Amino acid sequence: MTTYLDDHATTPCDPRVVEAMLPHFTGQFANPSSTSHLPGRRAADAVEQAREQVAALLSAPPADVVFTAGATESNNLALYGVARAAAHGSRRRIITLPTEHKAVLEPCRDLGEQGFEVVYAPVDRDGLVVLDALEELLTPETLLVSIQAANSEIGTVQPLDEVAGRVRAAGALLHCDATQAVGRVPLDWRALPIDLLSLSGHKLYGPKGSGALLMRRALRRGGLVPLMRGGGQEGGLRPGTHNVPAIVGLGVAAELMRQEGLEEAARVRAMRDRFEQALRTRLPGARINGHPLRRLPGNSSVTLPGMEADALLLNLPGYALSLGSACNSGALEPSYVLTAIGLSREDADATFRVGLGRFTQQEDLDHLTEDVVTAHDRLRTLAL
């Protein structure tokens, strides 16, 4: 039996979500665009109910929710859509962070090759954007700023209110990849002057293949060009037959997060803190990455100096954990997030990530602490 502790990669689908989805695979299978008959209208109602549920989680108007197949699509729609709409304008600068997800970094790189000026605001050793540096980069030519709400590797939560104020003052648009943060940290669409926000169902205990892009209605009037053309679903911004089971699952997952998220976050944070304290007591050299206070409740990025994290995880076969390194282009390279916050290659290679969540129990972490210490000591002995 494997103990799953990788909730930043994906979360298990909540059984209540699965239960809500199942009828839409069988008896309630109609196309929501077929509103000429009752089954189609019922399917359309299910889509709109899910839209209301997603909107409620973020205190947003339902009309601002555009359903997609996940955060990668949402990020691409936001970045390419805004850039294409402004292709002949004077604003050609795009600002992002070096610690963003690849679903933001790769479109930005491609847009740079297409003639946009892409610049990267620095982050500090905790992964927070350096606000003064960001402000210096905000020129009259700035079109768009894309900054995540929280980082998937080190959990650092960005000061979106301070970022948004600076971006708004510069007359630029702000996109936020909130995939890791939605339901875990407070995000109020009404209060934050964010123009576009991406989220994904499978990070909220919903189904894979579901997601949404929240966008201000003003952008629908020529401010964003869709990636695809087709039947006109989602206001023409995301054509194609709706994936009703996935959309329903996303809606229920969002509703559960709205109802239970704050209590769940407090429980998870307490377990995380106990785990980190116990690990550092047993292994005094252990270091925790990310901001000490502004961090996702279920995130623990641990560096054990002098230890090869991949070897450590091989000695922990009963756990699903994540390495701090990613295999890129066939060669093992250190995590770009960890190097961006100043870790050496050696320390990046000595880092692993624990992702706690809804179904994590304290005993899982107590056992993990013991097993990490045992594996660490065994590898140390073998290295002598």
CSV table of C-alpha atoms in Angstrom, one decimal:
chain,number,residue,atom,x,y,z
A,1,MET,CA,0.0,0.0,0.0
A,2,THR,CA,1.5,3.3,-1.1
A,3,THR,CA,1.0,6.4,1.1
A,4,TYR,CA,0.2,9.2,-1.3
A,5,LEU,CA,1.9,12.5,-0.4
A,6,ASP,CA,2.1,14.3,-3.8
A,7,ASP,CA,-1.0,16.5,-3.8
A,8,HIS,CA,0.8,19.3,-5.6
A,9,ALA,CA,1.1,17.1,-8.7
A,10,THR,CA,-2.5,16.0,-8.6
A,11,THR,CA,-5.2,15.2,-6.0
A,12,PRO,CA,-7.4,12.2,-5.7
A,13,CYS,CA,-10.9,12.7,-7.0
A,14,ASP,CA,-13.2,13.1,-4.0
A,15,PRO,CA,-15.8,10.3,-3.9
A,16,ARG,CA,-18.6,12.9,-3.7
A,17,VAL,CA,-17.3,14.4,-6.9
A,18,VAL,CA,-17.3,11.1,-8.7
A,19,GLU,CA,-20.8,10.4,-7.5
A,20,ALA,CA,-22.0,13.6,-9.0
A,21,MET,CA,-20.3,13.0,-12.3
A,22,LEU,CA,-21.5,9.4,-12.9
A,23,PRO,CA,-25.1,10.1,-14.1
A,24,HIS,CA,-23.6,12.4,-16.9
A,25,PHE,CA,-21.8,9.4,-18.4
A,26,THR,CA,-24.9,7.3,-18.7
A,27,GLY,CA,-28.6,8.5,-18.5
A,28,GLN,CA,-27.9,12.3,-18.6
A,29,PHE,CA,-25.6,12.2,-21.6
A,30,ALA,CA,-27.2,14.9,-23.8
A,31,ASN,CA,-25.3,17.7,-25.5
A,32,PRO,CA,-25.9,21.0,-23.6
A,33,SER,CA,-26.0,22.9,-26.9
A,34,SER,CA,-29.0,20.9,-27.9
A,35,THR,CA,-31.5,23.1,-26.1
A,36,SER,CA,-34.4,22.1,-28.4
A,37,HIS,CA,-35.2,19.1,-26.1
A,38,LEU,CA,-35.4,18.5,-22.4
A,39,PRO,CA,-32.3,16.3,-22.0
A,40,GLY,CA,-30.2,19.0,-23.7
A,41,ARG,CA,-31.6,21.7,-21.5
A,42,ARG,CA,-30.9,19.6,-18.4
A,43,ALA,CA,-27.3,19.2,-19.5
A,44,ALA,CA,-27.1,23.0,-20.1
A,45,ASP,CA,-28.5,23.5,-16.6
A,46,ALA,CA,-25.8,21.3,-15.2
A,47,VAL,CA,-23.1,23.3,-16.9
A,48,GLU,CA,-24.5,26.5,-15.6
A,49,GLN,CA,-24.9,25.2,-12.1
A,50,ALA,CA,-21.2,24.2,-12.2
A,51,ARG,CA,-20.3,27.7,-13.5
A,52,GLU,CA,-22.1,29.2,-10.5
A,53,GLN,CA,-20.3,26.9,-8.1
A,54,VAL,CA,-16.9,27.7,-9.5
A,55,ALA,CA,-17.7,31.4,-9.4
A,56,ALA,CA,-18.9,31.2,-5.8
A,57,LEU,CA,-15.6,29.8,-4.7
A,58,LEU,CA,-13.8,32.9,-5.9
A,59,SER,CA,-16.7,35.4,-5.2
A,60,ALA,CA,-17.0,36.1,-8.9
A,61,PRO,CA,-19.9,36.6,-11.3
A,62,PRO,CA,-20.7,33.3,-13.1
A,63,ALA,CA,-20.5,35.2,-16.4
A,64,ASP,CA,-16.7,35.6,-15.8
A,65,VAL,CA,-16.1,31.9,-15.8
A,66,VAL,CA,-14.9,30.2,-19.0
A,67,PHE,CA,-14.6,26.4,-18.9
A,68,THR,CA,-11.5,24.8,-20.3
A,69,ALA,CA,-9.7,21.4,-20.1
A,70,GLY,CA,-7.4,22.6,-17.4
A,71,ALA,CA,-5.0,25.2,-16.2
A,72,THR,CA,-2.5,24.7,-19.0
A,73,GLU,CA,-5.2,25.5,-21.6
A,74,SER,CA,-6.4,28.4,-19.4
A,75,ASN,CA,-2.9,29.8,-19.2
A,76,ASN,CA,-2.3,29.5,-22.9
A,77,LEU,CA,-5.7,31.1,-23.7
A,78,ALA,CA,-4.9,34.0,-21.4
A,79,LEU,CA,-1.3,34.6,-22.6
A,80,TYR,CA,-1.8,34.0,-26.4
A,81,GLY,CA,-5.3,35.5,-26.4
A,82,VAL,CA,-4.1,38.8,-24.9
A,83,ALA,CA,-1.0,38.9,-27.0
A,84,ARG,CA,-2.8,38.2,-30.3
A,85,ALA,CA,-5.4,40.9,-29.5
A,86,ALA,CA,-2.6,43.4,-29.0
A,87,ALA,CA,-0.4,42.2,-31.8
A,88,HIS,CA,-0.5,45.6,-33.6
A,89,GLY,CA,-0.5,47.8,-30.5
A,90,SER,CA,2.3,49.7,-28.8
A,91,ARG,CA,2.3,47.6,-25.7
A,92,ARG,CA,4.6,44.6,-26.4
A,93,ARG,CA,6.2,43.8,-23.0
A,94,ILE,CA,5.2,40.8,-21.0
A,95,ILE,CA,6.5,40.3,-17.4
A,96,THR,CA,6.5,37.0,-15.5
A,97,LEU,CA,8.6,35.2,-12.9
A,98,PRO,CA,11.4,32.7,-13.4
A,99,THR,CA,9.6,30.4,-10.9
A,100,GLU,CA,6.3,30.1,-12.9
A,101,HIS,CA,4.9,26.8,-14.1
A,102,LYS,CA,6.0,25.7,-17.5
A,103,ALA,CA,2.5,26.3,-18.7
A,104,VAL,CA,3.3,30.0,-18.4
A,105,LEU,CA,7.0,30.0,-19.1
A,106,GLU,CA,6.7,28.1,-22.4
A,107,PRO,CA,4.0,30.3,-23.9
A,108,CYS,CA,6.0,33.4,-22.8
A,109,ARG,CA,9.2,32.0,-24.4
A,110,ASP,CA,7.3,31.4,-27.6
A,111,LEU,CA,5.8,34.9,-27.6
A,112,GLY,CA,9.3,36.3,-27.1
A,113,GLU,CA,10.3,34.5,-30.3
A,114,GLN,CA,7.2,36.1,-32.0
A,115,GLY,CA,8.5,39.6,-31.3
A,116,PHE,CA,7.1,40.4,-27.8
A,117,GLU,CA,9.6,41.5,-25.2
A,118,VAL,CA,9.5,39.0,-22.3
A,119,VAL,CA,11.2,40.0,-19.1
A,120,TYR,CA,11.5,38.2,-15.8
A,121,ALA,CA,11.0,39.9,-12.4
A,122,PRO,CA,13.4,38.5,-9.8
A,123,VAL,CA,12.3,36.6,-6.7
A,124,ASP,CA,14.0,36.5,-3.3
A,125,ARG,CA,15.3,33.4,-1.5
A,126,ASP,CA,11.8,32.6,-0.3
A,127,GLY,CA,10.4,32.8,-3.8
A,128,LEU,CA,8.6,36.1,-3.3
A,129,VAL,CA,8.6,38.5,-6.2
A,130,VAL,CA,10.8,41.5,-5.5
A,131,LEU,CA,8.2,44.3,-5.7
A,132,ASP,CA,10.6,47.2,-6.3
A,133,ALA,CA,12.2,45.3,-9.2
A,134,LEU,CA,8.8,44.5,-10.6
A,135,GLU,CA,7.8,48.2,-10.4
A,136,GLU,CA,10.9,49.2,-12.4
A,137,LEU,CA,10.0,46.7,-15.1
A,138,LEU,CA,6.5,48.1,-15.5
A,139,THR,CA,6.9,50.5,-18.4
A,140,PRO,CA,4.3,52.2,-20.6
A,141,GLU,CA,5.0,49.4,-23.1
A,142,THR,CA,3.9,46.7,-20.6
A,143,LEU,CA,0.9,44.7,-21.9
A,144,LEU,CA,0.6,41.8,-19.5
A,145,VAL,CA,2.0,40.6,-16.2
A,146,SER,CA,1.6,36.9,-15.4
A,147,ILE,CA,2.3,36.0,-11.7
A,148,GLN,CA,1.2,32.8,-10.0
A,149,ALA,CA,-0.8,32.9,-6.8
A,150,ALA,CA,1.3,30.2,-5.2
A,151,ASN,CA,4.3,28.0,-6.3
A,152,SER,CA,3.8,24.3,-6.8
A,153,GLU,CA,7.3,23.3,-5.6
A,154,ILE,CA,8.0,25.5,-2.6
A,155,GLY,CA,4.5,26.7,-1.8
A,156,THR,CA,5.3,30.4,-1.6
A,157,VAL,CA,2.2,32.6,-1.8
A,158,GLN,CA,2.7,35.8,-3.7
A,159,PRO,CA,1.4,39.2,-2.4
A,160,LEU,CA,-1.2,39.5,-5.2
A,161,ASP,CA,-2.8,42.6,-3.7
A,162,GLU,CA,0.5,44.5,-3.8
A,163,VAL,CA,1.3,43.1,-7.3
A,164,ALA,CA,-2.1,44.0,-8.6
A,165,GLY,CA,-2.0,47.6,-7.4
A,166,ARG,CA,1.3,48.2,-9.2
A,167,VAL,CA,0.2,46.5,-12.4
A,168,ARG,CA,-3.1,48.4,-12.4
A,169,ALA,CA,-1.2,51.7,-11.9
A,170,ALA,CA,0.9,50.9,-15.0
A,171,GLY,CA,-2.2,50.3,-17.1
A,172,ALA,CA,-1.2,46.7,-17.8
A,173,LEU,CA,-3.3,43.5,-17.5
A,174,LEU,CA,-2.6,41.0,-14.8
A,175,HIS,CA,-3.0,37.2,-15.3
A,176,CYS,CA,-2.7,34.9,-12.3
A,177,ASP,CA,-2.1,31.1,-12.4
A,178,ALA,CA,-4.0,30.2,-9.2
A,179,THR,CA,-3.9,26.5,-9.8
A,180,GLN,CA,-2.3,25.6,-6.5
A,181,ALA,CA,-3.9,28.3,-4.4
A,182,VAL,CA,-7.6,28.1,-5.2
A,183,GLY,CA,-9.5,26.9,-2.1
A,184,ARG,CA,-6.4,26.9,0.0
A,185,VAL,CA,-5.7,30.6,0.4
A,186,PRO,CA,-8.2,33.5,0.3
A,187,LEU,CA,-8.8,34.7,-3.3
A,188,ASP,CA,-11.6,37.2,-3.9
A,189,TRP,CA,-12.2,38.1,-7.5
A,190,ARG,CA,-14.2,41.1,-6.5
A,191,ALA,CA,-11.5,42.6,-4.3
A,192,LEU,CA,-8.4,41.8,-6.3
A,193,PRO,CA,-7.9,43.7,-9.6
A,194,ILE,CA,-6.8,40.6,-11.5
A,195,ASP,CA,-7.9,40.5,-15.1
A,196,LEU,CA,-7.4,36.8,-15.8
A,197,LEU,CA,-7.2,33.8,-13.4
A,198,SER,CA,-6.5,30.1,-14.3
A,199,LEU,CA,-7.5,27.1,-12.3
A,200,SER,CA,-7.6,23.3,-12.7
A,201,GLY,CA,-10.0,20.7,-11.4
A,202,HIS,CA,-7.5,18.0,-10.6
A,203,LYS,CA,-5.8,20.2,-8.0
A,204,LEU,CA,-9.1,20.6,-6.1
A,205,TYR,CA,-10.0,16.9,-5.8
A,206,GLY,CA,-11.9,17.2,-9.0
A,207,PRO,CA,-11.4,15.3,-12.3
A,208,LYS,CA,-8.5,15.7,-14.7
A,209,GLY,CA,-9.4,17.4,-17.9
A,210,SER,CA,-11.4,20.1,-16.2
A,211,GLY,CA,-10.5,23.7,-15.6
A,212,ALA,CA,-11.5,27.3,-16.0
A,213,LEU,CA,-10.3,30.8,-16.9
A,214,LEU,CA,-11.9,33.7,-15.1
A,215,MET,CA,-11.8,36.8,-17.1
A,216,ARG,CA,-13.2,40.3,-16.7
A,217,ARG,CA,-16.1,41.0,-19.1
A,218,ALA,CA,-14.3,44.0,-20.5
A,219,LEU,CA,-11.8,41.6,-22.1
A,220,ARG,CA,-14.5,39.9,-24.1
A,221,ARG,CA,-14.9,43.0,-26.2
A,222,GLY,CA,-11.9,42.4,-28.3
A,223,GLY,CA,-9.3,42.1,-25.5
A,224,LEU,CA,-8.7,38.4,-26.0
A,225,VAL,CA,-8.5,36.3,-29.2
A,226,PRO,CA,-9.6,32.7,-28.8
A,227,LEU,CA,-7.1,29.9,-29.5
A,228,MET,CA,-9.7,27.9,-31.5
A,229,ARG,CA,-12.7,28.6,-33.7
A,230,GLY,CA,-15.8,26.5,-33.8
A,231,GLY,CA,-19.4,26.3,-32.5
A,232,GLY,CA,-19.3,29.3,-30.3
A,233,GLN,CA,-19.5,27.6,-26.9
A,234,GLU,CA,-18.3,29.6,-23.9
A,235,GLY,CA,-19.0,32.8,-25.6
A,236,GLY,CA,-16.8,31.8,-28.6
A,237,LEU,CA,-13.7,31.7,-26.3
A,238,ARG,CA,-13.6,28.0,-26.0
A,239,PRO,CA,-15.6,26.2,-28.7
A,240,GLY,CA,-16.3,22.5,-28.7
A,241,THR,CA,-18.9,20.3,-27.1
A,242,HIS,CA,-18.9,20.8,-23.4
A,243,ASN,CA,-17.4,17.9,-21.3
A,244,VAL,CA,-20.4,17.8,-19.0
A,245,PRO,CA,-19.1,15.1,-16.6
A,246,ALA,CA,-15.8,16.9,-16.0
A,247,ILE,CA,-17.5,20.3,-15.7
A,248,VAL,CA,-20.0,19.0,-13.2
A,249,GLY,CA,-17.1,17.4,-11.3
A,250,LEU,CA,-15.3,20.7,-11.3
A,251,GLY,CA,-18.3,22.5,-10.0
A,252,VAL,CA,-18.9,20.0,-7.1
A,253,ALA,CA,-15.2,20.1,-6.2
A,254,ALA,CA,-15.3,23.9,-6.1
A,255,GLU,CA,-18.4,23.8,-3.9
A,256,LEU,CA,-16.7,21.4,-1.5
A,257,MET,CA,-13.7,23.6,-1.3
A,258,ARG,CA,-15.9,26.6,-0.6
A,259,GLN,CA,-17.6,24.8,2.2
A,260,GLU,CA,-14.6,22.9,3.7
A,261,GLY,CA,-11.5,24.6,2.4
A,262,LEU,CA,-10.6,26.9,5.4
A,263,GLU,CA,-11.1,24.1,8.0
A,264,GLU,CA,-9.2,21.7,5.8
A,265,ALA,CA,-6.3,24.1,5.3
A,266,ALA,CA,-6.0,24.6,9.1
A,267,ARG,CA,-5.8,20.9,9.7
A,268,VAL,CA,-3.3,20.3,6.9
A,269,ARG,CA,-1.1,23.2,8.1
A,270,ALA,CA,-1.0,21.8,11.6
A,271,MET,CA,0.1,18.4,10.3
A,272,ARG,CA,2.7,20.0,8.0
A,273,ASP,CA,4.2,22.0,10.9
A,274,ARG,CA,4.4,19.0,13.2
A,275,PHE,CA,6.1,17.0,10.5
A,276,GLU,CA,8.7,19.7,9.7
A,277,GLN,CA,9.4,20.2,13.4
A,278,ALA,CA,9.9,16.5,14.0
A,279,LEU,CA,12.1,16.1,11.0
A,280,ARG,CA,14.3,19.0,11.9
A,281,THR,CA,14.6,17.7,15.4
A,282,ARG,CA,15.7,14.3,14.2
A,283,LEU,CA,17.8,15.7,11.3
A,284,PRO,CA,19.1,19.1,12.5
A,285,GLY,CA,20.6,19.9,9.1
A,286,ALA,CA,17.3,19.7,7.3
A,287,ARG,CA,16.1,22.9,5.7
A,288,ILE,CA,12.6,23.9,4.6
A,289,ASN,CA,12.3,25.9,1.4
A,290,GLY,CA,9.7,28.6,0.7
A,291,HIS,CA,8.4,31.5,2.8
A,292,PRO,CA,8.1,30.6,6.5
A,293,LEU,CA,4.7,32.2,6.7
A,294,ARG,CA,3.4,32.8,3.2
A,295,ARG,CA,3.3,29.2,2.2
A,296,LEU,CA,0.6,26.8,1.0
A,297,PRO,CA,-0.7,24.8,4.0
A,298,GLY,CA,0.1,21.4,2.5
A,299,ASN,CA,3.5,22.2,1.1
A,300,SER,CA,6.8,21.0,2.5
A,301,SER,CA,9.9,21.3,0.3
A,302,VAL,CA,12.8,19.7,2.3
A,303,THR,CA,16.5,19.9,1.6
A,304,LEU,CA,18.8,17.4,3.3
A,305,PRO,CA,22.3,18.7,2.4
A,306,GLY,CA,24.7,16.1,1.2
A,307,MET,CA,21.9,13.6,0.4
A,308,GLU,CA,20.9,12.5,-3.1
A,309,ALA,CA,17.1,12.9,-2.9
A,310,ASP,CA,16.5,10.4,-5.7
A,311,ALA,CA,18.4,7.8,-3.7
A,312,LEU,CA,16.5,8.7,-0.6
A,313,LEU,CA,13.1,8.2,-2.4
A,314,LEU,CA,14.3,4.9,-3.7
A,315,ASN,CA,14.6,3.9,-0.1
A,316,LEU,CA,11.1,5.0,0.6
A,317,PRO,CA,9.1,2.8,-1.8
A,318,GLY,CA,6.0,3.0,0.3
A,319,TYR,CA,5.5,6.7,-0.3
A,320,ALA,CA,4.5,8.8,-3.3
A,321,LEU,CA,6.7,11.8,-3.0
A,322,SER,CA,8.2,14.2,-5.5
A,323,LEU,CA,11.8,15.1,-6.3
A,324,GLY,CA,13.2,18.6,-6.4
A,325,SER,CA,14.7,17.8,-9.7
A,326,ALA,CA,13.0,17.3,-13.1
A,327,CYS,CA,14.2,15.3,-16.1
A,328,ASN,CA,14.5,17.7,-19.0
A,329,SER,CA,15.6,16.8,-22.5
A,330,GLY,CA,16.9,13.4,-21.3
A,331,ALA,CA,19.4,14.9,-18.7
A,332,LEU,CA,18.8,15.2,-15.0
A,333,GLU,CA,18.7,18.9,-14.3
A,334,PRO,CA,18.2,20.7,-11.1
A,335,SER,CA,14.8,22.3,-10.5
A,336,TYR,CA,14.7,25.7,-12.1
A,337,VAL,CA,12.5,26.9,-9.2
A,338,LEU,CA,15.0,25.9,-6.6
A,339,THR,CA,17.9,27.4,-8.5
A,340,ALA,CA,15.9,30.6,-9.0
A,341,ILE,CA,15.7,31.0,-5.2
A,342,GLY,CA,19.4,30.5,-4.9
A,343,LEU,CA,19.9,26.8,-4.1
A,344,SER,CA,23.1,25.2,-5.5
A,345,ARG,CA,22.8,22.3,-7.8
A,346,GLU,CA,23.9,20.0,-5.0
A,347,ASP,CA,21.2,21.3,-2.6
A,348,ALA,CA,18.5,21.2,-5.4
A,349,ASP,CA,19.4,17.6,-6.0
A,350,ALA,CA,19.1,17.0,-2.2
A,351,THR,CA,15.5,18.3,-2.1
A,352,PHE,CA,12.2,16.4,-2.1
A,353,ARG,CA,8.6,17.6,-1.8
A,354,VAL,CA,5.8,16.4,0.4
A,355,GLY,CA,2.3,17.4,-0.6
A,356,LEU,CA,-0.3,17.0,2.0
A,357,GLY,CA,-4.0,17.2,1.4
A,358,ARG,CA,-7.6,16.3,2.2
A,359,PHE,CA,-7.0,12.6,2.8
A,360,THR,CA,-3.6,12.8,4.5
A,361,GLN,CA,-3.6,11.6,8.1
A,362,GLN,CA,-1.2,12.5,10.9
A,363,GLU,CA,0.0,8.9,11.2
A,364,ASP,CA,1.1,9.0,7.6
A,365,LEU,CA,3.5,11.8,8.4
A,366,ASP,CA,4.6,10.3,11.7
A,367,HIS,CA,5.6,7.1,9.8
A,368,LEU,CA,7.2,9.2,7.0
A,369,THR,CA,9.4,11.0,9.6
A,370,GLU,CA,10.7,7.7,11.0
A,371,ASP,CA,11.2,6.2,7.5
A,372,VAL,CA,13.0,9.3,6.2
A,373,VAL,CA,15.4,9.3,9.2
A,374,THR,CA,16.0,5.6,8.8
A,375,ALA,CA,16.7,5.9,5.0
A,376,HIS,CA,18.9,9.0,5.6
A,377,ASP,CA,21.0,7.2,8.2
A,378,ARG,CA,21.3,4.1,6.0
A,379,LEU,CA,22.5,6.1,3.0
A,380,ARG,CA,25.0,8.0,5.2
A,381,THR,CA,26.4,4.7,6.5
A,382,LEU,CA,26.7,3.3,3.0
A,383,ALA,CA,28.6,6.4,1.8
A,384,LEU,CA,31.3,6.0,4.5
